[in-house]
PDB file of C-alpha atoms in Angstrom:
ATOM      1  CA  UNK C   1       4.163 -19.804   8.135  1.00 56.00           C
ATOM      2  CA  UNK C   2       7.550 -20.862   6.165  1.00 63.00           C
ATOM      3  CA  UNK C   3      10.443 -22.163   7.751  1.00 61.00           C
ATOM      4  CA  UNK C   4      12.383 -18.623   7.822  1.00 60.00           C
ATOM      5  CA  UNK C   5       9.638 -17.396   9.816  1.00 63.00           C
ATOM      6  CA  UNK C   6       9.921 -20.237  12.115  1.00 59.00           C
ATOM      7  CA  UNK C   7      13.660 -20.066  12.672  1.00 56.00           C
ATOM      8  CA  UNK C   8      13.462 -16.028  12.927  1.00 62.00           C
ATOM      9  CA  UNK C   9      11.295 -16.989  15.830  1.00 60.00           C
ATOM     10  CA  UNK C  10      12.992 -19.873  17.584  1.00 57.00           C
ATOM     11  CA  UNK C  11      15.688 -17.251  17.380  1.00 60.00           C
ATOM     12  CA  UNK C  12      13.470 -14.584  19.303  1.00 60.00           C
ATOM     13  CA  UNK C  13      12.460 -16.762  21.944  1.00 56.00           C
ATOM     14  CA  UNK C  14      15.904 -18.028  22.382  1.00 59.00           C
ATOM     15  CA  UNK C  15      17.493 -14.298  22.124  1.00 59.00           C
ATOM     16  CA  UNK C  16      14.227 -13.753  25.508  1.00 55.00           C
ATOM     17  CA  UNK C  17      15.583 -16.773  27.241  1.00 57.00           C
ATOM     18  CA  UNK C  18      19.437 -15.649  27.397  1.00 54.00           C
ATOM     19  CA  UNK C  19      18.252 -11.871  28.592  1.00 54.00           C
ATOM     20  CA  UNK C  20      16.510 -13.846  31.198  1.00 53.00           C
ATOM     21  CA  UNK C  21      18.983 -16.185  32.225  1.00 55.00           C
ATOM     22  CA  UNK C  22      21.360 -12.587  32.538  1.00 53.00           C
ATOM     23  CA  UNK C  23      18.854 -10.604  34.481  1.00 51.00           C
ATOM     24  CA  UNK C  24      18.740 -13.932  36.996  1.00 56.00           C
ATOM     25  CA  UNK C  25      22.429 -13.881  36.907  1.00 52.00           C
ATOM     26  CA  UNK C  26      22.756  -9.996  37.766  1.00 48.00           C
ATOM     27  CA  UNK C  27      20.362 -10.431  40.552  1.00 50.00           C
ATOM     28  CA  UNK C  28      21.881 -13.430  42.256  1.00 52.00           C
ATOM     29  CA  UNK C  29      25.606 -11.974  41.284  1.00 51.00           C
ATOM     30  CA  UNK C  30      29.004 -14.182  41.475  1.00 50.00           C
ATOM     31  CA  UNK C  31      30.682 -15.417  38.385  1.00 52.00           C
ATOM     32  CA  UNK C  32      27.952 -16.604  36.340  1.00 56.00           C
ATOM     33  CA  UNK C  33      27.093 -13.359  35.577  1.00 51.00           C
ATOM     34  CA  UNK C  34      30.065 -12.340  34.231  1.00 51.00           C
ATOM     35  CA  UNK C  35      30.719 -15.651  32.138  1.00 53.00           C
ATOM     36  CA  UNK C  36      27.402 -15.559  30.373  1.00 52.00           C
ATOM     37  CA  UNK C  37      27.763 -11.802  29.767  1.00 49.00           C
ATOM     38  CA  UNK C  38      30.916 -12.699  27.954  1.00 51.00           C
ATOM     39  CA  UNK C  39      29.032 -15.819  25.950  1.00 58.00           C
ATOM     40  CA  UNK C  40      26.773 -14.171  24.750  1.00 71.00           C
ATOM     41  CA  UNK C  41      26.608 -10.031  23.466  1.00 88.00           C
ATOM     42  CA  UNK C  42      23.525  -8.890  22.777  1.00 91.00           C
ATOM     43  CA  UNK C  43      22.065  -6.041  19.983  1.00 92.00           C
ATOM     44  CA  UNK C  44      19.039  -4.049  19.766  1.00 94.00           C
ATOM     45  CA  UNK C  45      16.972  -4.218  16.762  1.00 94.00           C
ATOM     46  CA  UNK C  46      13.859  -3.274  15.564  1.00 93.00           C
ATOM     47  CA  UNK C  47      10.954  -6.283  16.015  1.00 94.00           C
ATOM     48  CA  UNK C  48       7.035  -6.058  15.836  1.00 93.00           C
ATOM     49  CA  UNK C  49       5.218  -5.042  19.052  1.00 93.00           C
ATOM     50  CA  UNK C  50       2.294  -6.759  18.195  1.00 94.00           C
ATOM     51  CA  UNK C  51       0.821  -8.529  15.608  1.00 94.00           C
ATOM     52  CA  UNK C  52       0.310  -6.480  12.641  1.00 90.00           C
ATOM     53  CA  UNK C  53      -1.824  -7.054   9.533  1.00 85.00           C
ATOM     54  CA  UNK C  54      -0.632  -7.108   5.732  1.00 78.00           C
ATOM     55  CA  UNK C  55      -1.418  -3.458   4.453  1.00 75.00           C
ATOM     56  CA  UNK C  56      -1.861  -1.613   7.831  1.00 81.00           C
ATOM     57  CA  UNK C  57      -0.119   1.770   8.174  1.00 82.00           C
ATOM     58  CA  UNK C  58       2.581   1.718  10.873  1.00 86.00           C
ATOM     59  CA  UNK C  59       1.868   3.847  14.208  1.00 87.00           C
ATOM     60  CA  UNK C  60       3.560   4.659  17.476  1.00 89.00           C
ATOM     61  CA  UNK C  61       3.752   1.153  19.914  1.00 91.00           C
ATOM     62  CA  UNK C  62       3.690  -0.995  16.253  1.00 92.00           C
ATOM     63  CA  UNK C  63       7.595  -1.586  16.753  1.00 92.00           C
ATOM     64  CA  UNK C  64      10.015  -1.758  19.580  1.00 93.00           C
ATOM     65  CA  UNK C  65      13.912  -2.162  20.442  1.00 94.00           C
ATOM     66  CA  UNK C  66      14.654  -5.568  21.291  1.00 93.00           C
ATOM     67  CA  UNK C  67      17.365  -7.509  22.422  1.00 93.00           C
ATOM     68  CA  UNK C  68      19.013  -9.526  20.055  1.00 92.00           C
ATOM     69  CA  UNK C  69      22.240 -12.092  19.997  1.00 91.00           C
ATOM     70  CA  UNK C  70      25.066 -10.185  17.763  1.00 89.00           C
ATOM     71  CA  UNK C  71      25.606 -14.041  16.830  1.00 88.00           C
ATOM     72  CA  UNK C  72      22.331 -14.354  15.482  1.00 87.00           C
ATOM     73  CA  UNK C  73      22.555 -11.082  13.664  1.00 89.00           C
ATOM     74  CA  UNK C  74      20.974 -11.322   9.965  1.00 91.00           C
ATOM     75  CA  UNK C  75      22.193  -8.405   7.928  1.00 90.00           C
ATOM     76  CA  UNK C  76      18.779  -6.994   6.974  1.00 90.00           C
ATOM     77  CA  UNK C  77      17.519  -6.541  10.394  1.00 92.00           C
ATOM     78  CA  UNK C  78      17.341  -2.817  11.373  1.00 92.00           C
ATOM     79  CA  UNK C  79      19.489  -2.126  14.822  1.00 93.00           C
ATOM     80  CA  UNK C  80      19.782   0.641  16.628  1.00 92.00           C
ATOM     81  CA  UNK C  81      23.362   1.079  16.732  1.00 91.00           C
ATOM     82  CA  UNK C  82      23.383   1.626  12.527  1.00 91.00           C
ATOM     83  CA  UNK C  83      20.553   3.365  12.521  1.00 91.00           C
ATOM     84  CA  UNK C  84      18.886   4.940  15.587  1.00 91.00           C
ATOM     85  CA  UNK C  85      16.483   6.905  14.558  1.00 89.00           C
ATOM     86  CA  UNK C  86      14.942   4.159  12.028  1.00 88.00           C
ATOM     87  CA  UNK C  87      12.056   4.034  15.032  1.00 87.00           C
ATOM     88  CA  UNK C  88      10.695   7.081  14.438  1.00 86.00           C
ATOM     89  CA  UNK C  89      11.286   7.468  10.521  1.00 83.00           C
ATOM     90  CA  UNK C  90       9.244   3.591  10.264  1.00 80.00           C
ATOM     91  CA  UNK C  91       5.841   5.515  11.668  1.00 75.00           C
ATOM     92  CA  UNK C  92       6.340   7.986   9.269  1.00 74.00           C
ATOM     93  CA  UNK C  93       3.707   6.944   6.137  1.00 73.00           C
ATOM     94  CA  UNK C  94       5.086   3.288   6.210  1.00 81.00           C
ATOM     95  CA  UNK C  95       2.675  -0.062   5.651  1.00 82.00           C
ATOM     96  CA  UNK C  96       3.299  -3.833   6.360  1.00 83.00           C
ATOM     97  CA  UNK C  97       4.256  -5.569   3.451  1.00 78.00           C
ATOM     98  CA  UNK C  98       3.654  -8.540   4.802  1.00 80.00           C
ATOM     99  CA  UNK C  99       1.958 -10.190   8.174  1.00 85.00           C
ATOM    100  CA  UNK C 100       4.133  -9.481  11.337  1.00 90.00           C
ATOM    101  CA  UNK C 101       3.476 -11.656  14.372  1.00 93.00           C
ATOM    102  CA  UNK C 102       4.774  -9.940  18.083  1.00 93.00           C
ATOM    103  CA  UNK C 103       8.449 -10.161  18.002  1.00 93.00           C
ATOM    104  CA  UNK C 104       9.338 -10.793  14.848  1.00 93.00           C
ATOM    105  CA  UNK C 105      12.343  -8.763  13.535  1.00 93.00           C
ATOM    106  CA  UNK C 106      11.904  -6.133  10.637  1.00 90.00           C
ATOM    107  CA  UNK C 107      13.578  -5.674   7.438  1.00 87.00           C
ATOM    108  CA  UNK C 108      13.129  -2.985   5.052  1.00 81.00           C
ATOM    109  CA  UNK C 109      11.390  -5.770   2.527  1.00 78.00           C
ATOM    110  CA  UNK C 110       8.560  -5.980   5.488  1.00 84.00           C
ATOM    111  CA  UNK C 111       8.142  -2.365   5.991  1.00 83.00           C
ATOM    112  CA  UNK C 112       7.831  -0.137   3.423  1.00 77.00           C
ATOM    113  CA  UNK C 113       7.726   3.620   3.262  1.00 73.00           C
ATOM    114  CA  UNK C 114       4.893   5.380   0.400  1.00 62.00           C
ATOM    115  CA  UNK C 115       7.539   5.957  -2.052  1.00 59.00           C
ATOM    116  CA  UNK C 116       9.049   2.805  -1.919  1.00 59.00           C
ATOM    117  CA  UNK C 117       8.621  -0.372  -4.739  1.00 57.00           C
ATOM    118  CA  UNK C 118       5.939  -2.663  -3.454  1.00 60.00           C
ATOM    119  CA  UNK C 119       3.885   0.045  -1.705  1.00 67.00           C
ATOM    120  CA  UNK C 120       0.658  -0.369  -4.048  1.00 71.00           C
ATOM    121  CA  UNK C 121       0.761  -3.956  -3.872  1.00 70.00           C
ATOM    122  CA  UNK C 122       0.625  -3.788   0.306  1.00 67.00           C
ATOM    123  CA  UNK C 123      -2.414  -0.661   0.532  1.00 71.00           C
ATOM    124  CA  UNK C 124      -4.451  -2.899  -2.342  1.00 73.00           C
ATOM    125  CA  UNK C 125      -7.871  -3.735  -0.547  1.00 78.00           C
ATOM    126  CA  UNK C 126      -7.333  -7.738  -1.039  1.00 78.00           C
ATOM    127  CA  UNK C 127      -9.069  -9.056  -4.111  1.00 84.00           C
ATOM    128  CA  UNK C 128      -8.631  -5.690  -5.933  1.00 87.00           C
ATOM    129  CA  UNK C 129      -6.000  -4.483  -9.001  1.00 89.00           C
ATOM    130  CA  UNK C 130      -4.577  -1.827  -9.623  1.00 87.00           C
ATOM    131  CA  UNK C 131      -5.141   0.147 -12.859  1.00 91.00           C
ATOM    132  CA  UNK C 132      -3.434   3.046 -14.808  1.00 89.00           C
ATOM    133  CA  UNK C 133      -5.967   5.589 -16.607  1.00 89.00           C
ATOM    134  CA  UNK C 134      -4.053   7.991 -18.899  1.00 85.00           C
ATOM    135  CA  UNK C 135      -4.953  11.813 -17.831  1.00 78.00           C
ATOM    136  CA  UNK C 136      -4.700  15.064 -18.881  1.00 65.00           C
ATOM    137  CA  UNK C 137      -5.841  18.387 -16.995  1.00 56.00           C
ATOM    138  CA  UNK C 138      -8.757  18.293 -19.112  1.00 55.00           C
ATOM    139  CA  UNK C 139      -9.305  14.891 -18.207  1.00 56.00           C
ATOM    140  CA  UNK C 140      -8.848  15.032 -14.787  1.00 52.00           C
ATOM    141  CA  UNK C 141     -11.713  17.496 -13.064  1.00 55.00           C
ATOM    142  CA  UNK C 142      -7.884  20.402 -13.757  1.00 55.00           C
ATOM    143  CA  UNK C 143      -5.592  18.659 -11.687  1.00 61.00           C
ATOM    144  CA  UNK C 144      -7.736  18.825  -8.705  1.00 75.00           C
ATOM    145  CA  UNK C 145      -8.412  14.559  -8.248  1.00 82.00           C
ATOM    146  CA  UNK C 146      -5.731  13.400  -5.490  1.00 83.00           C
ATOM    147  CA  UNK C 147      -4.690  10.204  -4.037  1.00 82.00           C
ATOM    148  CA  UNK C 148      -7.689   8.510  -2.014  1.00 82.00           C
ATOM    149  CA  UNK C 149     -10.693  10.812  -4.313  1.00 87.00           C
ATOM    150  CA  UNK C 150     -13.913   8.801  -5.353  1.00 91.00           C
ATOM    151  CA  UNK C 151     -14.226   9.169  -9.212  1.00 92.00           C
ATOM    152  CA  UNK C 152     -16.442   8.413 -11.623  1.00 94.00           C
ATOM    153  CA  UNK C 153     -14.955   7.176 -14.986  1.00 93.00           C
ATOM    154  CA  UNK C 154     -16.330   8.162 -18.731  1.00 93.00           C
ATOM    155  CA  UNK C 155     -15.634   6.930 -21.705  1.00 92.00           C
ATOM    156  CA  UNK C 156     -16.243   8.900 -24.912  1.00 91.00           C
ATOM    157  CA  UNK C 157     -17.013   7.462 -28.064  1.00 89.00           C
ATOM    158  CA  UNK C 158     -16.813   8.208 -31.772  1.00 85.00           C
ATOM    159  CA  UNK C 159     -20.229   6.736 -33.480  1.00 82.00           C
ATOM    160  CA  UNK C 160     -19.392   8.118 -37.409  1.00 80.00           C
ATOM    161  CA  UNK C 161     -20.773  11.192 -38.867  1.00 78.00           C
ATOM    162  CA  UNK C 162     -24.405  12.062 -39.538  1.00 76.00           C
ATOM    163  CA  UNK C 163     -26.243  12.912 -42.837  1.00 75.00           C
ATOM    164  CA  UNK C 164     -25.077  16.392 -42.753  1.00 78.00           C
ATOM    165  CA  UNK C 165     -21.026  15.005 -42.089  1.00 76.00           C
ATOM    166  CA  UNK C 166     -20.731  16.314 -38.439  1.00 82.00           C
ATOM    167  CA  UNK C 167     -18.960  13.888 -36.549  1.00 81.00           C
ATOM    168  CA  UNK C 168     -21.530  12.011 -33.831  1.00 82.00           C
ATOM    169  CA  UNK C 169     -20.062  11.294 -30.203  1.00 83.00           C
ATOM    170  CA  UNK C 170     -21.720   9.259 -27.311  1.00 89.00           C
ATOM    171  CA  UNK C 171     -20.337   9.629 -23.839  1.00 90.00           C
ATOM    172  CA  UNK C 172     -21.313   7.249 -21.076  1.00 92.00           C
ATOM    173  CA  UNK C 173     -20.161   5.858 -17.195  1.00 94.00           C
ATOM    174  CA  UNK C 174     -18.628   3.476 -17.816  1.00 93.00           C
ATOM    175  CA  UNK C 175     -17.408   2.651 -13.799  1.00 95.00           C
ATOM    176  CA  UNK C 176     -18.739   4.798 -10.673  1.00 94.00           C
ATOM    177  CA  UNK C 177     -17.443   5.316  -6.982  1.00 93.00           C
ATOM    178  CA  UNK C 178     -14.099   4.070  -7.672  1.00 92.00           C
ATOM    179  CA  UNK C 179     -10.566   4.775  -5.386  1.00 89.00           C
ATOM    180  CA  UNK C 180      -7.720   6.722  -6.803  1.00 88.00           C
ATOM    181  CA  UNK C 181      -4.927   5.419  -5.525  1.00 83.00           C
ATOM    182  CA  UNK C 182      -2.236   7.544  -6.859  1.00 82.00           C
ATOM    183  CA  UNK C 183      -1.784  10.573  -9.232  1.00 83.00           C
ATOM    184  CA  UNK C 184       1.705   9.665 -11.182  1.00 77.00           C
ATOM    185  CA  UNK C 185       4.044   8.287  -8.731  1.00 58.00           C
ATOM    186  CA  UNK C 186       2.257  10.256  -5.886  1.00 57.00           C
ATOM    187  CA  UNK C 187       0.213   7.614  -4.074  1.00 56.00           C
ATOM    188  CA  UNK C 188      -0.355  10.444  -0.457  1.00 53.00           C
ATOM    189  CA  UNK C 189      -1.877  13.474  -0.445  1.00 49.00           C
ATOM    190  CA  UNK C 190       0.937  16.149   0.266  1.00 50.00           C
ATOM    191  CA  UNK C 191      -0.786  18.608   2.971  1.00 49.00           C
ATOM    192  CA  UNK C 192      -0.157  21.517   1.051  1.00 47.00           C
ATOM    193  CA  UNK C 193      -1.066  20.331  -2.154  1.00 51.00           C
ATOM    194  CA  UNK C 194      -4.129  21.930  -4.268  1.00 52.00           C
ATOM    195  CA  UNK C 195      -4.110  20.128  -7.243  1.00 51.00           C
ATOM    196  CA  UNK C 196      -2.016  17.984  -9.452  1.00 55.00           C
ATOM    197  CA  UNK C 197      -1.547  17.769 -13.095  1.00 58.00           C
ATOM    198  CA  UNK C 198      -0.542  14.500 -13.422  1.00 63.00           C
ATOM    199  CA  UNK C 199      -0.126  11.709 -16.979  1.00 80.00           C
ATOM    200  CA  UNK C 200      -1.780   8.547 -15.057  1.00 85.00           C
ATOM    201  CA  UNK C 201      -4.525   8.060 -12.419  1.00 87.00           C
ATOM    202  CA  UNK C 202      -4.127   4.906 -10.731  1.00 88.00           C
ATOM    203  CA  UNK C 203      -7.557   3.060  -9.822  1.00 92.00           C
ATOM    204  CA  UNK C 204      -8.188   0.141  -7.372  1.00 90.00           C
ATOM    205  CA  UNK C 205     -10.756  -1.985  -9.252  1.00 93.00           C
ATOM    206  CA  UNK C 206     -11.751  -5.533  -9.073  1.00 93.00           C
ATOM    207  CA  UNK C 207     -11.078  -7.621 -12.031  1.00 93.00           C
ATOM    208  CA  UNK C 208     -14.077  -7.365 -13.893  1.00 94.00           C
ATOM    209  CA  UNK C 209     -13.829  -3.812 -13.309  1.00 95.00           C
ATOM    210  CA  UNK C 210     -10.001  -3.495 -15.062  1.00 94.00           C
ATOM    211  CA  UNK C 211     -11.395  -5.123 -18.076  1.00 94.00           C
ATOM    212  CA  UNK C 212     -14.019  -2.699 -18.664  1.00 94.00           C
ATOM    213  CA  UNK C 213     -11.334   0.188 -18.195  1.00 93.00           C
ATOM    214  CA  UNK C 214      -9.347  -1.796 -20.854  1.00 93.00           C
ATOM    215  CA  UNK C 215     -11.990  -2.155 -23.111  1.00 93.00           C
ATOM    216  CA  UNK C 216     -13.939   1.149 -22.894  1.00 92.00           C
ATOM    217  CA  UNK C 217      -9.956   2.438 -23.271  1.00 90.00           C
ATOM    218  CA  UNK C 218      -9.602   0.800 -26.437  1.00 91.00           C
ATOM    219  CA  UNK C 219     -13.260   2.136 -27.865  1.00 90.00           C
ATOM    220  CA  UNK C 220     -12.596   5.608 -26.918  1.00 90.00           C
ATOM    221  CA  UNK C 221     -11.270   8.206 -24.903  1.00 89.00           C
ATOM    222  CA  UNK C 222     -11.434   8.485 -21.164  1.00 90.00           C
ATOM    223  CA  UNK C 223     -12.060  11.031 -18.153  1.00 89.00           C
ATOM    224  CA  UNK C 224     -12.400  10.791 -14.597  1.00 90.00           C
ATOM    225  CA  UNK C 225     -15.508  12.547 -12.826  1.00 89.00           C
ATOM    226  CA  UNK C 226     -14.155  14.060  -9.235  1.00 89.00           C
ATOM    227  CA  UNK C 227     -16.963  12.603  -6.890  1.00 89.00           C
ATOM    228  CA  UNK C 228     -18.203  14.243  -3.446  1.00 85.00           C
ATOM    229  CA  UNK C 229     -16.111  12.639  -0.682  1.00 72.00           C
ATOM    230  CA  UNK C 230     -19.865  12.538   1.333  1.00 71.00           C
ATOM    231  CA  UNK C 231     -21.895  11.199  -1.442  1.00 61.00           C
ATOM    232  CA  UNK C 232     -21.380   8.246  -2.250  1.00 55.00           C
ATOM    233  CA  UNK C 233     -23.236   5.355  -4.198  1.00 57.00           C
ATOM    234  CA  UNK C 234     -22.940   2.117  -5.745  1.00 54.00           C
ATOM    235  CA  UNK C 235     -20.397   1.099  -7.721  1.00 53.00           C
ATOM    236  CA  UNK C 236     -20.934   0.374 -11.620  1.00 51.00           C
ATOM    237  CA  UNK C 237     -24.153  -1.390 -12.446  1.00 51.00           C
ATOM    238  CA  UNK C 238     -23.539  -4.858 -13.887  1.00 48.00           C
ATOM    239  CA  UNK C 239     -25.826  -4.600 -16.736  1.00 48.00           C
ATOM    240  CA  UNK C 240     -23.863  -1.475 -17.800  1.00 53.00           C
ATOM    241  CA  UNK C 241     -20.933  -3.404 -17.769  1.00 51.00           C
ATOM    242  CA  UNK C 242     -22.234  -6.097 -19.694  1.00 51.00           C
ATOM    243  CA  UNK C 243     -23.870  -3.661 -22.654  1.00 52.00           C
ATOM    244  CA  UNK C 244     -20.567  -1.650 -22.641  1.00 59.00           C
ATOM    245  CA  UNK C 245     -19.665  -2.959 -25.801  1.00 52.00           C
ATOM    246  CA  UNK C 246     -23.293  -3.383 -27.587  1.00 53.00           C
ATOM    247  CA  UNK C 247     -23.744   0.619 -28.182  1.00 51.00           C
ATOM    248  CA  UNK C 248     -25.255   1.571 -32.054  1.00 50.00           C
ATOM    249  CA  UNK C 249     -22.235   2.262 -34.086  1.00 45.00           C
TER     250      UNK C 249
END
């Protein structure tokens, strides 16, 4: 944890100890109460209910209103006096961005909505990258392969002509059982959507995986395979992946 981190949370548990030294105050009365309350005026902002994971999707009870000193007051937090309904908008297809520990105060950097910069990066299964396949409808089983689809991708390949000058093509699978994560810049399925006709698939791939997309893109030309959402197998065989470039040409 870096020092920001740190002081952000001396700062919470300080912010906790005043709004119990005032709720002590109120209940034993006199001038105390009033003389602390005049010390020290307090905010609400928005703060982590709970620990929460790097990549998780934001749900009701993952973030609270919390006290806050208006002296300690950072311009990025999020307070409910600016913006009171930035509660319920947060749950609303946001991730973390980054690990949030119980009380911690959020900034829009931390919590990020699906359209937002940074929003691939935080849904990437750790270890993975994230890969742009160029598409067409032809390409791309008509526009009907959507964020979160299982696809199979093929590469097809020129070879030369034969002895009567037809031209001679090979296709093969070059990856299988792979994530889409987006379709263009749409990285959620709309609710109403059918199908999309979009320029770029984006795949989550491991590394080895991203150099056989760049490779089998620079032997030929390539098209994604819509897969079953119940049927699914292994992902690309390593020996395929290794012979990818030792085809008869």
């Amino acid at each position: 944890m870096d020092m920001t981190r740190i002081l952000i949370l001396v700062g919470a548990l300080g912010a906790a100890g005043v709004a119990a030294f005032l709720a002590r105050g109120m209940m034993g009365g006199g001038q105390n109460q009033a003389t602390a309350a005049e010390t020290m005026q307090l905010t609400e902002i928005m703060v982590a209910a709970h620990a929460i994971e790097v990549g998780a999707k934001i749900v009701p009870g993952d973030l609270k209103w919390q006290g806050w000193p208006k002296s300690a007051l950072d311009p990025s937090f999020i307070t409910k006096e600016a913006q009171p309904q930035a509660l319920e908008d947060a749950v609303e297809g946001s991730v973390a961005r980054m690990q949030l520990v119980a009380g911690e105060p959020v900034t829009g950097s931390k919590v990020i909505k699906a359209d937002g910069a940074g929003f691939l990066a935080a849904v990437l299964t750790p270890g993975k990258r994230a890969v742009g396949v160029k598409l067409s409808a032809e390409k791309g089983a008509g526009g009907f392969i959507l964020p979160n689809d299982r696809v199979d991708v093929i590469m097809t390949r020129k070879l030369g002509n034969d002895a009567s000058g037809n031209p001679h093509y090979r296709a093969a699978t070059v990856l299988r059982d792979v994530r889409v994560l987006a379709v263009d810049q749409m990285s959620q399925e709309e609710g109403d959507s059918k199908s999309i006709v979009g320029k770029t698939a984006t795949l989550e791939l491991t590394a080895q995986q991203a150099e056989v997309v760049a490779l089998a893109e620079a032997m030929g030309d390539l098209s994604l395979s819509l897969r079953s959402l119940t049927n699914s197998d292994q992902p690309t065989d390593e020996n395929e992946i290794k012979g990818l470039g030792n085809e008869d040409g």
